[in-house]
């Protein structure tokens, strides 16, 4: 068995345990395997375990990988999620190649994605990224501006607003990991109470998936726990 299959089993067990501890069904949490910086062969490996949803952060790398996987495993339906920051001049390949986009934080990006979504494809599923860490992070809509943005995005014809996403500041103390996730969930429930039909809370990564599931995550985005360590953060950035 490959290392990736072994890791997939461990992640699956961690998700099951966290769901059980939270009194939630396993099926309420989707595992998104984040394959950024890893070659397409790693995706093929994860597919051996039945995994079908994959996340990418960089447009060109993602588009190339989608094509390489499709060529190597023709006929297998996969669900590709774009989870990285989005520059407005790079929306077209995202709209044309992905099923989901997680980090939309301004109207202009959502408008371009909607305009550029090819006719004949299902609406592009969108999550709004919320800045729940305040000054510490630059990306994400401020909580106070979220309701307006959500209302405007929900009106666009070729995208479908599914929910919210956040990337909290890294926190190794498990007890302290809950607060930002609980905050995101509250914002989500407030939008639902206002009449929006949302079903997705995209939160939780390799280091904090249990806390995220306890607070209601419906998608956890897991990279290093499945594929191994990436090159350091600087290399990650240069890659963007
Ligand atoms: C890289 C990345 C992940 C996965 O992070 P790991 O800590 O490797 O699990 C999840 N979400 C986003 C937005 C990322 O950029």
CSV table of C-alpha atoms and ligand atoms in Angstrom, one decimal:
chain,number,residue,atom,x,y,z
A,1,UNK,CA,0.0,0.0,0.0
A,2,UNK,CA,1.3,3.5,-0.8
A,3,UNK,CA,2.1,6.0,1.9
A,4,UNK,CA,-0.7,8.1,0.5
A,5,UNK,CA,-3.3,5.3,1.0
A,6,UNK,CA,-2.0,4.8,4.6
A,7,UNK,CA,-2.3,8.5,5.3
A,8,UNK,CA,-5.8,8.6,3.7
A,9,UNK,CA,-6.8,5.8,6.1
A,10,UNK,CA,-5.5,7.8,9.1
A,11,UNK,CA,-7.3,11.0,8.0
A,12,UNK,CA,-10.5,9.0,7.5
A,13,UNK,CA,-10.2,7.7,11.0
A,14,UNK,CA,-9.6,11.1,12.4
A,15,UNK,CA,-12.6,12.5,10.6
A,16,UNK,CA,-14.8,9.6,11.8
A,17,UNK,CA,-13.6,10.1,15.4
A,18,UNK,CA,-14.2,13.8,15.3
A,19,UNK,CA,-17.7,13.4,13.8
A,20,UNK,CA,-18.6,10.8,16.3
A,21,UNK,CA,-17.4,12.9,19.2
A,22,UNK,CA,-19.5,15.8,17.9
A,23,UNK,CA,-22.5,13.6,17.5
A,24,UNK,CA,-22.5,14.3,13.7
A,25,UNK,CA,-22.9,11.6,11.0
A,26,UNK,CA,-19.6,10.9,9.0
A,27,UNK,CA,-21.5,11.8,5.8
A,28,UNK,CA,-22.0,15.4,7.0
A,29,UNK,CA,-18.3,16.1,6.5
A,30,UNK,CA,-16.7,16.0,3.0
A,31,UNK,CA,-12.9,15.4,2.7
A,32,UNK,CA,-11.2,17.6,0.2
A,33,UNK,CA,-7.7,16.3,-0.5
A,34,UNK,CA,-5.4,19.3,-1.1
A,35,UNK,CA,-2.9,18.3,-3.8
A,36,UNK,CA,-1.2,21.6,-4.3
A,37,UNK,CA,2.5,21.3,-5.1
A,38,UNK,CA,2.3,17.6,-5.5
A,39,UNK,CA,2.4,15.9,-9.0
A,40,UNK,CA,-0.6,14.4,-10.7
A,41,UNK,CA,0.6,10.9,-9.8
A,42,UNK,CA,-0.2,11.7,-6.1
A,43,UNK,CA,-3.8,12.5,-7.1
A,44,UNK,CA,-4.0,9.1,-8.9
A,45,UNK,CA,-2.6,7.5,-5.8
A,46,UNK,CA,-5.3,9.1,-3.6
A,47,UNK,CA,-8.0,8.1,-6.2
A,48,UNK,CA,-7.1,4.4,-5.5
A,49,UNK,CA,-8.7,4.9,-2.1
A,50,UNK,CA,-11.9,6.2,-3.6
A,51,UNK,CA,-11.1,9.9,-3.1
A,52,UNK,CA,-12.8,12.1,-5.7
A,53,UNK,CA,-12.6,15.7,-4.5
A,54,UNK,CA,-9.3,17.6,-4.8
A,55,UNK,CA,-8.2,21.1,-4.0
A,56,UNK,CA,-5.7,23.3,-5.8
A,57,UNK,CA,-4.3,26.7,-4.9
A,58,UNK,CA,-2.4,27.9,-8.1
A,59,UNK,CA,-4.3,28.4,-11.3
A,60,UNK,CA,-1.7,27.1,-13.9
A,61,UNK,CA,-0.6,24.2,-11.7
A,62,UNK,CA,-4.2,23.2,-11.1
A,63,UNK,CA,-5.3,23.4,-14.7
A,64,UNK,CA,-2.3,21.4,-15.8
A,65,UNK,CA,-3.0,18.8,-13.1
A,66,UNK,CA,-6.7,18.5,-14.0
A,67,UNK,CA,-5.7,17.7,-17.6
A,68,UNK,CA,-3.0,15.3,-16.6
A,69,UNK,CA,-5.3,13.3,-14.3
A,70,UNK,CA,-8.1,13.3,-16.9
A,71,UNK,CA,-5.6,11.9,-19.5
A,72,UNK,CA,-4.3,9.2,-17.1
A,73,UNK,CA,-7.7,8.2,-15.7
A,74,UNK,CA,-10.3,9.0,-18.4
A,75,UNK,CA,-13.9,8.6,-17.5
A,76,UNK,CA,-13.4,9.0,-13.7
A,77,UNK,CA,-15.5,11.9,-12.5
A,78,UNK,CA,-13.6,14.1,-10.2
A,79,UNK,CA,-14.6,17.3,-8.3
A,80,UNK,CA,-11.9,20.0,-8.4
A,81,UNK,CA,-12.0,22.9,-5.9
A,82,UNK,CA,-10.0,26.1,-6.3
A,83,UNK,CA,-9.0,27.1,-2.8
A,84,UNK,CA,-6.2,29.6,-3.3
A,85,UNK,CA,-6.3,33.4,-3.4
A,86,UNK,CA,-7.8,34.7,-6.7
A,87,UNK,CA,-6.4,37.5,-8.9
A,88,UNK,CA,-9.0,39.1,-11.1
A,89,UNK,CA,-7.0,38.5,-14.3
A,90,UNK,CA,-7.0,34.8,-13.6
A,91,UNK,CA,-10.6,34.1,-13.1
A,92,UNK,CA,-11.3,32.6,-16.6
A,93,UNK,CA,-9.4,29.4,-16.3
A,94,UNK,CA,-10.8,28.9,-12.8
A,95,UNK,CA,-14.4,29.4,-14.1
A,96,UNK,CA,-13.7,27.0,-17.0
A,97,UNK,CA,-12.0,24.2,-15.1
A,98,UNK,CA,-13.2,24.0,-11.5
A,99,UNK,CA,-16.5,23.0,-9.8
A,100,UNK,CA,-16.0,25.0,-6.7
A,101,UNK,CA,-14.2,28.2,-5.6
A,102,UNK,CA,-13.6,28.6,-1.9
A,103,UNK,CA,-11.8,32.0,-1.4
A,104,UNK,CA,-14.1,34.6,-3.0
A,105,UNK,CA,-13.9,37.7,-0.9
A,106,UNK,CA,-15.1,40.5,-3.2
A,107,UNK,CA,-17.9,41.1,-5.6
A,108,UNK,CA,-15.8,41.8,-8.6
A,109,UNK,CA,-14.2,38.3,-8.5
A,110,UNK,CA,-17.7,36.7,-8.2
A,111,UNK,CA,-19.0,38.7,-11.1
A,112,UNK,CA,-16.1,37.7,-13.3
A,113,UNK,CA,-16.5,34.0,-12.4
A,114,UNK,CA,-20.2,34.2,-13.1
A,115,UNK,CA,-19.7,35.9,-16.5
A,116,UNK,CA,-16.9,33.5,-17.5
A,117,UNK,CA,-18.6,30.3,-16.4
A,118,UNK,CA,-19.1,28.5,-19.7
A,119,UNK,CA,-22.7,28.0,-20.9
A,120,UNK,CA,-23.6,24.3,-20.5
A,121,UNK,CA,-21.6,23.8,-17.3
A,122,UNK,CA,-23.4,23.7,-13.9
A,123,UNK,CA,-23.2,26.9,-11.9
A,124,UNK,CA,-19.9,27.3,-10.2
A,125,UNK,CA,-20.2,26.6,-6.5
A,126,UNK,CA,-18.8,29.4,-4.4
A,127,UNK,CA,-17.8,30.0,-0.8
A,128,UNK,CA,-17.1,33.4,0.6
A,129,UNK,CA,-13.8,33.6,2.5
A,130,UNK,CA,-14.3,35.5,5.8
A,131,UNK,CA,-11.5,37.2,7.7
A,132,UNK,CA,-12.2,35.9,11.2
A,133,UNK,CA,-8.7,36.7,12.5
A,134,UNK,CA,-9.0,40.5,12.2
A,135,UNK,CA,-5.8,42.4,11.5
A,136,UNK,CA,-3.7,39.3,11.4
A,137,UNK,CA,-4.9,38.4,7.9
A,138,UNK,CA,-5.5,40.5,4.8
A,139,UNK,CA,-7.6,38.1,2.9
A,140,UNK,CA,-11.3,37.5,3.5
A,141,UNK,CA,-14.3,39.8,3.7
A,142,UNK,CA,-14.7,41.5,7.1
A,143,UNK,CA,-17.6,40.0,9.0
A,144,UNK,CA,-19.5,43.3,9.0
A,145,UNK,CA,-19.4,43.4,5.2
A,146,UNK,CA,-20.3,39.8,4.7
A,147,UNK,CA,-24.2,40.1,4.6
A,148,UNK,CA,-24.1,42.6,1.8
A,149,UNK,CA,-21.5,40.7,-0.2
A,150,UNK,CA,-23.5,37.4,0.3
A,151,UNK,CA,-26.7,39.1,-1.0
A,152,UNK,CA,-25.0,40.4,-4.1
A,153,UNK,CA,-23.2,37.2,-4.9
A,154,UNK,CA,-26.4,35.2,-4.5
A,155,UNK,CA,-28.0,37.2,-7.3
A,156,UNK,CA,-25.4,36.3,-9.9
A,157,UNK,CA,-26.7,33.9,-12.5
A,158,UNK,CA,-23.9,31.4,-13.1
A,159,UNK,CA,-22.5,30.9,-9.7
A,160,UNK,CA,-24.2,29.3,-6.7
A,161,UNK,CA,-23.4,30.6,-3.3
A,162,UNK,CA,-22.9,27.6,-1.0
A,163,UNK,CA,-21.4,28.9,2.2
A,164,UNK,CA,-18.4,30.3,4.0
A,165,UNK,CA,-14.8,29.5,4.3
A,166,UNK,CA,-12.0,30.6,6.6
A,167,UNK,CA,-8.3,30.1,7.3
A,168,UNK,CA,-7.7,31.0,10.9
A,169,UNK,CA,-4.2,31.9,12.1
A,170,UNK,CA,-2.3,28.7,12.9
A,171,UNK,CA,-2.9,27.7,16.5
A,172,UNK,CA,-1.4,24.6,18.0
A,173,UNK,CA,-3.3,24.7,21.3
A,174,UNK,CA,-6.3,22.4,20.4
A,175,UNK,CA,-8.6,24.2,22.9
A,176,UNK,CA,-8.0,27.6,21.3
A,177,UNK,CA,-8.6,26.3,17.8
A,178,UNK,CA,-12.4,26.3,18.4
A,179,UNK,CA,-13.1,30.0,18.7
A,180,UNK,CA,-12.5,31.2,15.1
A,181,UNK,CA,-14.5,28.2,13.8
A,182,UNK,CA,-17.3,28.9,16.1
A,183,UNK,CA,-17.3,32.5,14.9
A,184,UNK,CA,-17.6,31.4,11.3
A,185,UNK,CA,-20.4,29.1,12.1
A,186,UNK,CA,-22.3,31.9,13.9
A,187,UNK,CA,-22.0,34.1,10.8
A,188,UNK,CA,-23.2,31.2,8.7
A,189,UNK,CA,-26.2,30.7,10.9
A,190,UNK,CA,-27.0,34.4,10.8
A,191,UNK,CA,-27.1,34.3,7.0
A,192,UNK,CA,-29.3,31.2,7.1
A,193,UNK,CA,-31.6,32.9,9.6
A,194,UNK,CA,-31.8,35.8,7.2
A,195,UNK,CA,-33.2,33.4,4.5
A,196,UNK,CA,-30.1,32.4,2.6
A,197,UNK,CA,-30.0,28.7,1.6
A,198,UNK,CA,-26.4,27.7,2.5
A,199,UNK,CA,-25.1,24.3,3.2
A,200,UNK,CA,-21.3,24.6,3.3
A,201,UNK,CA,-18.8,25.5,6.0
A,202,UNK,CA,-15.4,25.0,4.5
A,203,UNK,CA,-13.0,25.0,7.5
A,204,UNK,CA,-10.4,22.8,9.1
A,205,UNK,CA,-6.9,21.7,7.7
A,206,UNK,CA,-4.4,19.0,8.7
A,207,UNK,CA,-3.6,20.6,12.1
A,208,UNK,CA,-7.1,21.5,13.3
A,209,UNK,CA,-9.6,19.3,11.6
A,210,UNK,CA,-11.1,17.9,14.8
A,211,UNK,CA,-11.9,21.4,16.2
A,212,UNK,CA,-13.4,22.4,12.8
A,213,UNK,CA,-15.6,19.3,12.7
A,214,UNK,CA,-16.7,19.9,16.3
A,215,UNK,CA,-17.8,23.4,15.3
A,216,UNK,CA,-19.8,22.2,12.3
A,217,UNK,CA,-17.4,22.0,9.3
A,218,UNK,CA,-19.0,20.4,6.2
A,219,UNK,CA,-15.8,20.4,4.2
A,220,UNK,CA,-12.3,19.9,5.6
A,221,UNK,CA,-9.4,20.8,3.4
A,222,UNK,CA,-6.5,18.4,4.1
A,223,UNK,CA,-3.1,18.5,2.4
A,224,UNK,CA,0.0,17.6,4.3
A,225,UNK,CA,-1.7,14.9,6.4
A,226,UNK,CA,-2.4,13.1,3.1
A,227,UNK,CA,0.4,14.0,0.8
A,228,UNK,CA,3.2,14.8,3.2
A,229,UNK,CA,5.1,18.0,4.0
A,230,UNK,CA,5.3,20.6,1.3
A,231,UNK,CA,8.3,22.8,0.6
A,232,UNK,CA,8.4,25.7,3.1
A,233,UNK,CA,6.0,28.6,3.0
A,234,UNK,CA,8.3,30.9,1.1
A,235,UNK,CA,8.6,28.4,-1.7
A,236,UNK,CA,4.8,28.0,-1.6
A,237,UNK,CA,4.5,31.7,-2.1
A,238,UNK,CA,7.0,32.0,-4.9
A,239,UNK,CA,5.0,29.2,-6.6
A,240,UNK,CA,1.9,31.4,-6.6
B,1,LIG,C1,-2.7,24.4,1.7
B,1,LIG,C2,-4.1,24.6,2.1
B,1,LIG,C3,-4.8,23.7,2.9
B,1,LIG,C4,-4.2,22.4,3.4
B,1,LIG,O1,-3.3,22.6,4.4
B,1,LIG,P1,-2.7,21.4,5.3
B,1,LIG,O2,-2.3,22.1,6.5
B,1,LIG,O3,-1.5,20.9,4.5
B,1,LIG,O4,-3.7,20.4,5.5
B,1,LIG,C5,-6.1,24.0,3.2
B,1,LIG,N1,-6.7,25.1,2.8
B,1,LIG,C6,-6.0,26.1,2.1
B,1,LIG,C7,-6.7,27.3,1.7
B,1,LIG,C8,-4.7,25.9,1.8
B,1,LIG,O5,-4.0,26.8,1.1
